[in-house]
Tab-separated table of C-alpha atoms in Angstrom:
chain	number	residue	atom	x	y	z
A	1	MET	CA	-3.943	-47.383	135.222
A	2	THR	CA	-2.072	-50.182	133.515
A	3	SER	CA	-3.191	-51.945	130.374
A	4	ALA	CA	-1.513	-54.159	127.829
A	5	THR	CA	-1.982	-55.631	124.383
A	6	HIS	CA	-0.554	-59.126	123.875
A	7	ALA	CA	-0.084	-61.233	120.764
A	8	ARG	CA	2.384	-63.219	118.642
A	9	ARG	CA	5.342	-61.177	117.350
A	10	ILE	CA	6.298	-60.608	113.721
A	11	PRO	CA	9.098	-62.934	112.499
A	12	ASP	CA	12.508	-61.255	112.474
A	13	ARG	CA	13.132	-62.044	108.817
A	14	ALA	CA	10.080	-59.992	107.853
A	15	LEU	CA	11.663	-56.854	109.249
A	16	GLY	CA	15.155	-57.102	107.775
A	17	PRO	CA	18.615	-58.111	108.997
A	18	ARG	CA	20.191	-56.872	112.206
A	19	ARG	CA	23.142	-54.555	111.687
A	20	PRO	CA	26.357	-55.022	113.667
A	21	ARG	CA	27.244	-52.262	116.070
A	22	SER	CA	29.399	-49.504	114.628
A	23	ALA	CA	33.102	-49.203	115.408
A	24	VAL	CA	33.056	-45.516	114.423
A	25	PRO	CA	32.832	-44.109	118.016
A	26	ALA	CA	35.956	-45.972	119.148
A	27	MET	CA	37.763	-45.121	115.913
A	28	THR	CA	36.841	-41.437	116.312
A	29	LEU	CA	38.262	-41.277	119.818
A	30	GLY	CA	41.343	-43.142	118.623
A	31	ALA	CA	41.873	-40.649	115.809
A	32	ILE	CA	41.494	-37.697	118.217
A	33	TRP	CA	44.091	-39.090	120.620
A	34	ALA	CA	46.406	-40.026	117.757
A	35	GLY	CA	46.251	-36.424	116.530
A	36	ALA	CA	47.083	-35.165	120.024
A	37	ALA	CA	50.081	-37.522	120.111
A	38	GLY	CA	51.189	-36.148	116.736
A	39	VAL	CA	51.038	-32.611	118.097
A	40	LEU	CA	53.212	-33.586	121.062
A	41	ALA	CA	55.617	-35.314	118.668
A	42	LEU	CA	55.923	-32.043	116.734
A	43	TRP	CA	57.028	-30.252	119.908
A	44	TRP	CA	59.448	-33.062	120.819
A	45	ARG	CA	61.048	-33.015	117.359
A	46	ASP	CA	61.667	-29.268	117.459
A	47	THR	CA	62.972	-29.137	121.051
A	48	ALA	CA	66.652	-29.993	121.508
A	49	SER	CA	66.812	-29.104	125.199
A	50	VAL	CA	65.038	-27.140	127.916
A	51	VAL	CA	67.173	-24.925	130.157
A	52	GLY	CA	66.178	-23.006	133.267
A	53	ALA	CA	62.837	-22.153	134.816
A	54	GLY	CA	62.025	-19.722	132.011
A	55	GLY	CA	62.670	-22.417	129.424
A	56	TRP	CA	60.499	-24.962	131.208
A	57	LEU	CA	57.621	-22.487	131.511
A	58	THR	CA	57.955	-21.338	127.906
A	59	ASP	CA	57.971	-24.903	126.588
A	60	ALA	CA	54.982	-25.766	128.737
A	61	GLY	CA	53.300	-22.764	127.095
A	62	ARG	CA	54.267	-24.109	123.664
A	63	ILE	CA	52.756	-27.521	124.451
A	64	THR	CA	49.504	-26.084	125.794
A	65	GLY	CA	49.291	-23.731	122.807
A	66	LEU	CA	49.765	-26.555	120.301
A	67	LEU	CA	47.178	-28.703	122.054
A	68	ALA	CA	44.752	-25.781	122.283
A	69	GLY	CA	45.078	-25.104	118.553
A	70	TYR	CA	44.528	-28.756	117.750
A	71	ALA	CA	41.601	-28.967	120.182
A	72	CYS	CA	39.887	-25.999	118.490
A	73	ALA	CA	39.880	-27.886	115.190
A	74	VAL	CA	38.542	-31.014	116.902
A	75	LEU	CA	35.752	-29.081	118.638
A	76	VAL	CA	34.576	-27.578	115.366
A	77	VAL	CA	34.595	-30.881	113.474
A	78	LEU	CA	32.660	-32.646	116.259
A	79	MET	CA	29.754	-30.257	115.681
A	80	ALA	CA	30.101	-30.040	111.882
A	81	ARG	CA	27.127	-32.457	111.551
A	82	ILE	CA	29.069	-34.938	109.451
A	83	PRO	CA	26.612	-37.794	108.737
A	84	LEU	CA	29.121	-40.588	109.387
A	85	LEU	CA	29.842	-39.272	112.883
A	86	ASP	CA	26.314	-38.137	113.644
A	87	HIS	CA	24.619	-41.395	112.681
A	88	SER	CA	27.237	-43.629	114.328
A	89	VAL	CA	28.366	-41.754	117.415
A	90	GLY	CA	25.103	-39.913	118.066
A	91	THR	CA	24.360	-36.194	118.162
A	92	ASP	CA	24.022	-36.046	121.939
A	93	ARG	CA	27.282	-37.930	122.533
A	94	LEU	CA	29.107	-35.648	120.101
A	95	ALA	CA	27.651	-32.674	121.964
A	96	ARG	CA	28.883	-34.077	125.283
A	97	TRP	CA	32.354	-34.643	123.821
A	98	HIS	CA	32.268	-31.100	122.453
A	99	ALA	CA	31.249	-29.621	125.824
A	100	MET	CA	33.889	-31.588	127.725
A	101	GLY	CA	36.533	-30.752	125.121
A	102	GLY	CA	35.519	-27.100	125.304
A	103	ARG	CA	36.306	-26.972	129.008
A	104	TYR	CA	39.727	-28.539	128.389
A	105	THR	CA	40.375	-26.154	125.505
A	106	ILE	CA	39.608	-23.051	127.553
A	107	SER	CA	41.911	-24.378	130.275
A	108	LEU	CA	44.675	-24.956	127.713
A	109	VAL	CA	44.231	-21.452	126.266
A	110	LEU	CA	44.443	-19.873	129.726
A	111	ALA	CA	47.471	-21.992	130.632
A	112	HIS	CA	49.201	-21.168	127.334
A	113	THR	CA	48.724	-17.436	127.832
A	114	LEU	CA	49.916	-17.389	131.439
A	115	LEU	CA	52.847	-19.754	130.914
A	116	ILE	CA	54.183	-17.895	127.867
A	117	ILE	CA	54.027	-14.527	129.661
A	118	TRP	CA	55.618	-15.986	132.792
A	119	GLY	CA	58.335	-17.874	130.886
A	120	TYR	CA	59.236	-14.897	128.709
A	121	SER	CA	59.297	-12.635	131.778
A	122	LEU	CA	61.808	-14.859	133.563
A	123	THR	CA	64.005	-15.148	130.480
A	124	ALA	CA	63.975	-11.392	129.790
A	125	HIS	CA	64.136	-10.434	133.514
A	126	ALA	CA	61.067	-8.246	133.016
A	127	GLY	CA	57.807	-7.790	134.867
A	128	ALA	CA	54.679	-9.583	133.704
A	129	VAL	CA	52.922	-6.354	132.673
A	130	ASP	CA	55.932	-5.071	130.719
A	131	GLN	CA	56.381	-8.442	129.038
A	132	THR	CA	52.717	-8.572	128.070
A	133	THR	CA	53.002	-5.121	126.507
A	134	THR	CA	56.115	-6.235	124.607
A	135	LEU	CA	54.363	-9.329	123.274
A	136	LEU	CA	51.399	-7.305	122.068
A	137	ARG	CA	53.519	-4.616	120.380
A	138	ALA	CA	56.453	-6.590	118.994
A	139	TYR	CA	55.031	-9.907	117.868
A	140	PRO	CA	52.905	-10.262	114.701
A	141	ASP	CA	49.207	-11.149	114.913
A	142	MET	CA	49.135	-10.786	118.700
A	143	LEU	CA	46.153	-8.436	118.593
A	144	LYS	CA	44.298	-11.100	116.629
A	145	ALA	CA	45.347	-13.663	119.222
A	146	THR	CA	44.123	-11.402	122.042
A	147	ALA	CA	40.746	-11.002	120.347
A	148	ALA	CA	40.566	-14.784	119.887
A	149	PHE	CA	41.428	-15.281	123.570
A	150	LEU	CA	38.655	-12.935	124.699
A	151	LEU	CA	36.110	-14.543	122.369
A	152	LEU	CA	36.970	-18.075	123.528
A	153	VAL	CA	36.830	-17.165	127.207
A	154	GLY	CA	33.570	-15.262	126.684
A	155	THR	CA	32.043	-18.248	124.887
A	156	GLY	CA	33.182	-20.487	127.717
A	157	ILE	CA	31.470	-18.228	130.260
A	158	VAL	CA	28.117	-18.145	128.443
A	159	SER	CA	28.344	-21.923	127.930
A	160	ALA	CA	28.644	-22.593	131.664
A	161	ARG	CA	25.561	-24.343	132.991
A	162	ALA	CA	24.579	-21.505	135.318
A	163	ALA	CA	24.702	-19.001	132.458
A	164	ARG	CA	22.961	-21.320	129.981
A	165	ARG	CA	19.943	-21.611	132.270
A	166	ARG	CA	19.428	-17.851	132.142
A	167	MET	CA	19.261	-17.443	128.369
A	168	ARG	CA	17.225	-18.799	125.505
A	169	TYR	CA	18.705	-21.638	123.512
A	170	GLU	CA	18.599	-19.552	120.339
A	171	THR	CA	20.559	-16.717	121.980
A	172	TRP	CA	23.245	-19.090	123.235
A	173	HIS	CA	23.361	-20.830	119.846
A	174	TYR	CA	24.075	-17.657	117.909
A	175	LEU	CA	26.587	-16.380	120.475
A	176	HIS	CA	28.384	-19.699	120.073
A	177	PHE	CA	29.183	-18.805	116.463
A	178	ALA	CA	31.805	-16.424	117.882
A	179	THR	CA	34.056	-19.468	118.289
A	180	TYR	CA	34.410	-19.670	114.498
A	181	LEU	CA	35.816	-16.141	114.469
A	182	ALA	CA	38.075	-16.951	117.429
A	183	VAL	CA	39.530	-20.016	115.712
A	184	PHE	CA	40.076	-18.014	112.516
A	185	LEU	CA	41.940	-15.242	114.373
A	186	ALA	CA	44.039	-17.641	116.455
A	187	PHE	CA	45.124	-19.599	113.382
A	188	PHE	CA	47.329	-16.783	112.050
A	189	HIS	CA	48.926	-16.225	115.445
A	190	GLN	CA	49.909	-19.903	115.620
A	191	LEU	CA	51.712	-19.854	112.277
A	192	SER	CA	53.414	-16.489	112.657
A	193	ASN	CA	54.630	-16.923	116.265
A	194	GLY	CA	54.700	-20.647	116.955
A	195	ALA	CA	58.285	-21.876	117.230
A	196	ASP	CA	57.164	-25.223	115.778
A	197	PHE	CA	55.830	-23.590	112.594
A	198	VAL	CA	57.965	-20.541	111.765
A	199	ALA	CA	60.708	-22.450	109.923
A	200	ASN	CA	58.927	-25.756	109.438
A	201	ARG	CA	57.189	-25.933	106.053
A	202	PRO	CA	55.845	-29.496	106.494
A	203	ALA	CA	54.295	-28.540	109.855
A	204	GLN	CA	52.730	-25.438	108.277
A	205	ALA	CA	51.320	-27.537	105.434
A	206	ALA	CA	49.883	-30.071	107.885
A	207	TRP	CA	48.271	-27.319	109.980
A	208	TYR	CA	46.776	-25.678	106.883
A	209	THR	CA	45.432	-29.069	105.780
A	210	VAL	CA	43.776	-29.688	109.138
A	211	TYR	CA	42.166	-26.280	109.396
A	212	LEU	CA	41.105	-25.986	105.760
A	213	GLY	CA	39.677	-29.513	105.908
A	214	VAL	CA	37.665	-28.673	109.023
A	215	ALA	CA	36.470	-25.420	107.436
A	216	ALA	CA	35.386	-27.267	104.277
A	217	LEU	CA	33.472	-29.922	106.231
A	218	THR	CA	31.775	-27.324	108.410
A	219	GLY	CA	30.818	-25.078	105.513
A	220	TRP	CA	29.452	-27.981	103.496
A	221	TYR	CA	27.439	-29.860	106.119
A	222	ARG	CA	26.304	-26.985	108.328
A	223	PHE	CA	25.492	-24.414	105.675
A	224	LEU	CA	25.491	-25.560	102.043
A	225	VAL	CA	23.766	-28.935	102.463
A	226	PRO	CA	20.741	-27.484	104.342
A	227	VAL	CA	20.273	-24.828	101.650
A	228	ARG	CA	20.616	-27.383	98.865
A	229	ARG	CA	18.097	-29.726	100.463
A	230	ALA	CA	15.619	-26.952	101.172
A	231	LEU	CA	15.615	-25.990	97.503
A	232	ARG	CA	15.465	-29.588	96.288
A	233	HIS	CA	12.850	-31.113	98.601
A	234	ARG	CA	10.544	-28.092	98.994
A	235	LEU	CA	9.051	-29.091	102.315
A	236	ARG	CA	5.762	-27.480	103.362
A	237	VAL	CA	3.285	-27.859	106.190
A	238	ALA	CA	0.491	-30.111	104.904
A	239	GLY	CA	-1.709	-29.991	107.998
A	240	LEU	CA	-2.023	-30.244	111.771
A	241	ARG	CA	-3.638	-32.845	114.017
A	242	TYR	CA	-4.201	-32.495	117.762
A	243	GLU	CA	-3.167	-35.685	119.538
A	244	ALA	CA	-3.607	-34.837	123.239
A	245	PRO	CA	-3.886	-31.713	125.410
A	246	GLY	CA	-1.059	-29.417	124.313
A	247	ILE	CA	0.322	-31.952	121.814
A	248	VAL	CA	0.031	-31.496	118.058
A	249	SER	CA	1.304	-33.437	115.056
A	250	VAL	CA	2.661	-31.436	112.140
A	251	HIS	CA	2.334	-33.232	108.798
A	252	LEU	CA	4.807	-32.180	106.111
A	253	SER	CA	4.867	-32.864	102.403
A	254	GLY	CA	7.755	-32.565	99.982
A	255	GLU	CA	9.507	-33.938	96.942
A	256	ARG	CA	11.905	-36.904	96.793
A	257	LEU	CA	12.070	-37.193	100.579
A	258	ASP	CA	13.429	-40.727	100.292
A	259	GLU	CA	16.736	-39.141	99.221
A	260	LEU	CA	17.120	-37.733	102.739
A	261	GLY	CA	17.849	-41.232	104.020
A	262	ALA	CA	15.947	-40.652	107.260
A	263	ARG	CA	15.411	-43.618	109.571
A	264	PRO	CA	12.902	-44.172	112.388
A	265	GLY	CA	14.231	-42.699	115.630
A	266	GLN	CA	16.129	-39.848	113.982
A	267	PHE	CA	15.365	-36.135	114.170
A	268	PHE	CA	15.706	-33.001	112.077
A	269	ARG	CA	16.304	-29.395	113.035
A	270	TRP	CA	13.185	-27.686	111.744
A	271	ARG	CA	13.066	-24.093	110.610
A	272	PHE	CA	9.517	-22.931	109.844
A	273	LEU	CA	9.433	-19.867	107.596
A	274	ALA	CA	6.643	-18.180	109.523
A	275	PRO	CA	6.631	-14.934	111.571
A	276	GLY	CA	8.523	-15.414	114.830
A	277	LEU	CA	9.852	-18.844	113.829
A	278	TRP	CA	12.087	-18.404	110.780
A	279	TRP	CA	15.224	-17.350	112.710
A	280	THR	CA	15.601	-20.499	114.804
A	281	ALA	CA	15.899	-24.221	114.043
A	282	ASN	CA	14.713	-26.568	116.789
A	283	PRO	CA	15.190	-30.359	116.976
A	284	TYR	CA	12.095	-32.596	116.788
A	285	SER	CA	12.032	-36.331	116.167
A	286	LEU	CA	10.051	-38.020	113.431
A	287	SER	CA	6.953	-39.541	115.031
A	288	ALA	CA	6.250	-41.923	112.144
A	289	PRO	CA	8.433	-43.793	109.657
A	290	PRO	CA	9.417	-41.436	106.816
A	291	LEU	CA	7.676	-41.815	103.462
A	292	ASP	CA	8.682	-40.669	99.979
A	293	HIS	CA	6.447	-37.585	100.096
A	294	HIS	CA	5.487	-37.279	103.767
A	295	LEU	CA	7.126	-36.652	107.151
A	296	ARG	CA	5.552	-36.100	110.551
A	297	ILE	CA	6.645	-34.651	113.870
A	298	THR	CA	4.646	-34.560	117.089
A	299	VAL	CA	5.361	-31.697	119.486
A	300	LYS	CA	4.285	-30.683	122.964
A	301	GLY	CA	3.802	-26.957	123.503
A	302	ALA	CA	6.318	-26.668	126.339
A	303	GLY	CA	8.057	-23.485	125.139
A	304	GLY	CA	7.493	-20.498	122.884
A	305	HIS	CA	8.725	-22.202	119.717
A	306	SER	CA	6.906	-25.511	120.210
A	307	ALA	CA	3.671	-23.806	121.289
A	308	ALA	CA	3.736	-21.638	118.159
A	309	LEU	CA	3.699	-24.728	115.915
A	310	ALA	CA	0.042	-25.273	116.790
A	311	ARG	CA	-0.687	-22.045	114.890
A	312	LEU	CA	1.099	-22.984	111.675
A	313	ARG	CA	-0.850	-22.627	108.467
A	314	PRO	CA	-0.884	-25.232	105.683
A	315	GLY	CA	1.521	-24.256	102.945
A	316	THR	CA	4.148	-22.755	105.281
A	317	ARG	CA	7.617	-23.394	103.869
A	318	VAL	CA	9.975	-25.491	106.001
A	319	TRP	CA	13.738	-25.990	106.039
A	320	ALA	CA	14.778	-29.285	107.604
A	321	GLU	CA	18.410	-29.898	108.565
A	322	GLY	CA	19.173	-33.587	108.954
A	323	PRO	CA	18.485	-36.371	109.506
A	324	TYR	CA	20.536	-36.514	112.701
A	325	GLY	CA	21.060	-38.936	115.542
A	326	SER	CA	21.879	-42.596	116.091
A	327	PHE	CA	18.752	-43.493	118.077
A	328	THR	CA	17.885	-46.133	115.492
A	329	ALA	CA	17.591	-49.887	115.024
A	330	ALA	CA	21.327	-49.987	114.302
A	331	ARG	CA	21.996	-49.643	118.028
A	332	SER	CA	20.278	-52.896	118.936
A	333	ALA	CA	22.070	-56.233	118.961
A	334	SER	CA	19.331	-58.234	120.735
A	335	ARG	CA	16.108	-59.829	119.517
A	336	LYS	CA	14.371	-58.590	122.660
A	337	VAL	CA	13.749	-54.852	122.856
A	338	LEU	CA	12.037	-52.636	125.431
A	339	LEU	CA	10.842	-49.178	124.434
A	340	LEU	CA	10.324	-46.975	127.496
A	341	ALA	CA	8.647	-43.617	126.869
A	342	GLY	CA	7.619	-40.746	129.105
A	343	GLY	CA	5.193	-38.075	127.899
A	344	VAL	CA	5.985	-36.683	124.463
A	345	GLY	CA	9.112	-38.848	124.456
A	346	ILE	CA	6.881	-41.355	122.697
A	347	THR	CA	7.547	-39.615	119.358
A	348	PRO	CA	10.778	-41.373	118.233
A	349	LEU	CA	9.707	-44.593	119.969
A	350	ARG	CA	6.421	-44.694	118.058
A	351	ALA	CA	8.383	-44.818	114.791
A	352	LEU	CA	10.718	-47.478	116.191
A	353	PHE	CA	7.790	-49.498	117.538
A	354	GLU	CA	6.497	-49.970	114.021
A	355	THR	CA	9.829	-50.903	112.451
A	356	LEU	CA	12.158	-52.547	114.979
A	357	PRO	CA	12.682	-56.270	114.367
A	358	GLY	CA	12.368	-58.865	117.084
A	359	GLU	CA	10.229	-59.147	120.199
A	360	VAL	CA	9.299	-55.600	121.176
A	361	THR	CA	7.617	-54.384	124.376
A	362	LEU	CA	6.468	-50.785	124.832
A	363	ILE	CA	5.957	-49.095	128.202
A	364	TYR	CA	4.372	-45.671	127.905
A	365	ARG	CA	4.113	-43.472	130.998
A	366	ALA	CA	2.054	-40.288	131.204
A	367	ARG	CA	0.609	-38.102	133.906
A	368	ARG	CA	-3.079	-38.752	133.109
A	369	PRO	CA	-4.951	-41.061	130.732
A	370	GLU	CA	-5.822	-38.153	128.433
A	371	ASP	CA	-2.106	-37.296	128.053
A	372	PHE	CA	-1.340	-40.412	126.013
A	373	ALA	CA	-0.530	-39.198	122.495
A	374	LEU	CA	-0.861	-41.429	119.417
A	375	ARG	CA	-2.522	-44.172	121.478
A	376	ALA	CA	-4.792	-45.385	118.674
A	377	GLU	CA	-1.753	-45.759	116.403
A	378	LEU	CA	0.200	-47.613	119.074
A	379	ASP	CA	-2.659	-50.061	119.629
A	380	ALA	CA	-2.968	-50.653	115.893
A	381	ILE	CA	0.775	-51.302	115.569
A	382	ALA	CA	0.684	-53.663	118.554
A	383	ALA	CA	-2.155	-55.619	116.986
A	384	ALA	CA	-0.459	-55.744	113.574
A	385	ARG	CA	2.925	-56.897	114.796
A	386	ARG	CA	1.627	-58.906	117.764
A	387	ALA	CA	3.505	-56.887	120.356
A	388	VAL	CA	2.977	-55.894	123.993
A	389	VAL	CA	2.076	-52.399	125.222
A	390	HIS	CA	1.758	-51.210	128.829
A	391	TYR	CA	0.140	-47.828	129.539
A	392	ILE	CA	0.971	-46.420	132.986
A	393	VAL	CA	-0.321	-43.176	134.515
A	394	ASP	CA	0.709	-41.171	137.578
A	395	GLU	CA	-2.832	-39.978	138.303
A	396	PRO	CA	-5.035	-41.299	139.807
A	397	ALA	CA	-2.500	-42.562	142.316
A	398	GLY	CA	-4.268	-45.891	142.761
A	399	TYR	CA	-3.326	-46.866	139.203
A	400	SER	CA	0.267	-45.633	139.216
A	401	SER	CA	3.308	-47.878	139.127
A	402	PRO	CA	6.720	-46.879	140.525
A	403	LEU	CA	9.644	-46.618	138.161
A	404	THR	CA	11.753	-49.202	139.995
A	405	ALA	CA	13.724	-52.300	139.056
A	406	ARG	CA	11.125	-54.553	140.671
A	407	ALA	CA	8.174	-52.902	138.925
A	408	LEU	CA	9.857	-53.018	135.499
A	409	SER	CA	10.865	-56.652	135.989
A	410	ARG	CA	7.242	-57.565	136.706
A	411	LEU	CA	6.132	-55.949	133.452
A	412	VAL	CA	8.984	-57.294	131.316
A	413	PRO	CA	10.102	-60.869	131.993
A	414	ASP	CA	13.815	-61.459	131.436
A	415	LEU	CA	14.395	-57.692	131.463
A	416	ALA	CA	18.187	-57.998	131.725
A	417	ALA	CA	18.319	-59.656	128.286
A	418	HIS	CA	16.612	-56.694	126.563
A	419	GLU	CA	18.028	-53.775	124.651
A	420	VAL	CA	16.278	-50.638	125.964
A	421	TYR	CA	15.408	-47.469	124.056
A	422	LEU	CA	14.577	-44.703	126.511
A	423	CYS	CA	13.070	-41.288	125.798
A	424	GLY	CA	11.342	-38.844	128.104
A	425	PRO	CA	11.864	-35.895	130.476
A	426	PRO	CA	15.320	-35.715	132.123
A	427	GLY	CA	14.061	-36.723	135.569
A	428	MET	CA	12.193	-39.701	134.198
A	429	THR	CA	15.110	-40.900	132.085
A	430	ALA	CA	17.500	-40.632	135.043
A	431	ALA	CA	15.138	-42.644	137.263
A	432	ALA	CA	14.546	-45.197	134.510
A	433	THR	CA	18.277	-45.628	133.944
A	434	ARG	CA	18.812	-46.326	137.664
A	435	ALA	CA	15.925	-48.817	137.674
A	436	LEU	CA	17.167	-50.613	134.568
A	437	ARG	CA	20.687	-50.857	135.949
A	438	GLY	CA	19.241	-52.204	139.182
A	439	ALA	CA	17.379	-54.831	137.173
A	440	GLY	CA	20.621	-56.020	135.630
A	441	VAL	CA	20.449	-54.320	132.221
A	442	PRO	CA	24.030	-53.519	131.099
A	443	ARG	CA	24.701	-49.831	130.592
A	444	ARG	CA	25.715	-50.436	126.957
A	445	HIS	CA	22.213	-51.854	126.321
A	446	ILE	CA	20.436	-48.670	127.488
A	447	HIS	CA	20.072	-46.251	124.596
A	448	HIS	CA	19.043	-42.649	125.167
A	449	GLU	CA	19.407	-39.570	123.013
A	450	SER	CA	18.965	-36.135	124.540
A	451	PHE	CA	18.255	-32.805	122.846
A	452	GLU	CA	19.811	-30.879	125.768
A	453	PHE	CA	22.796	-29.758	123.692
């Protein structure tokens, strides 16, 4: 089944100015690489010469150790939920950088450990086991370093994709906090044993500044800000509304919610203080533009946490961490926009559909006609802003439309000139991305934010 609503669009000036694209992502990567270059410069400055195989191995261990220590600080700050980074780079992109950096960091830690033991063994003409025992017994803070090593490697193992699939998100999330302890333990080992720090006060001061700064940012944005906002805004469940089979909207009321600075397309991590729900915070997008005293999310009961939201009682206290994400109007640099939703992925796009400037087209795909959530609202928005909506179902098969470049181009004239906001199940978003690329849409014009952290 395919249907559409057509009309004249709202003038751009009525919806506000278009923001230029942010330079923060490129600047962030530049700062990370500049820091890595500074770490290498520290080693170069303190190394007069390298002699023999033992010296080469030991210095390679020094380099990998310095880079691993620096990388640990970078990994923590990437996930510190700093608004400037989160709203400009995007939560999902930061998570991908963090995951990729984590693999490199574990590799650096392993290389540092093996190279130092091997290099010291050659220099001292001792066996690897004897040299390891000597390092543990004779060098300060080595037991702390060993504990940090085991914690980092263990975290890397449980973060591997095969292991992640076998455990609940909440379990993995809390196990991941072990990295904070690992970084704390490794810090002392770096200063007490690192040849680049032992007699170098400026280097020690710089390392303290980096680590204390990262600790301050993490403590403030990940822990203190959520508590402060929970006490200030006093969010509660105001009511529930069933939108489609298995899909429910949760309406929330609170005080001074405009101070949160939430924008359409963003999400919060919601912690509902109800039995079985209080210990975990799950990400759900706003499904309507935020108001001064009202927020709304729309959730499909696909798992234990989301299904339990349908049983919430009015008055239940809520802690909301956020807003997070860069899936907002700030990403768009074109006056032509396509919103492409699959299933409950309509939630952030519904809010954007009401507020995005320019000529907006919405394509909403669902399995069956009864699975379309918020359809009455979408039709009302389309009529008010004179937009175009296409509803496409998979069943019955006679009314389905393939997710291909040709099919999308028939629905959206001049598709290649559109900015595209895409949200839906992973398989659908992958197929849609291939179709859009095949239709000539540049990759930088396809915007997608995933909660698969």
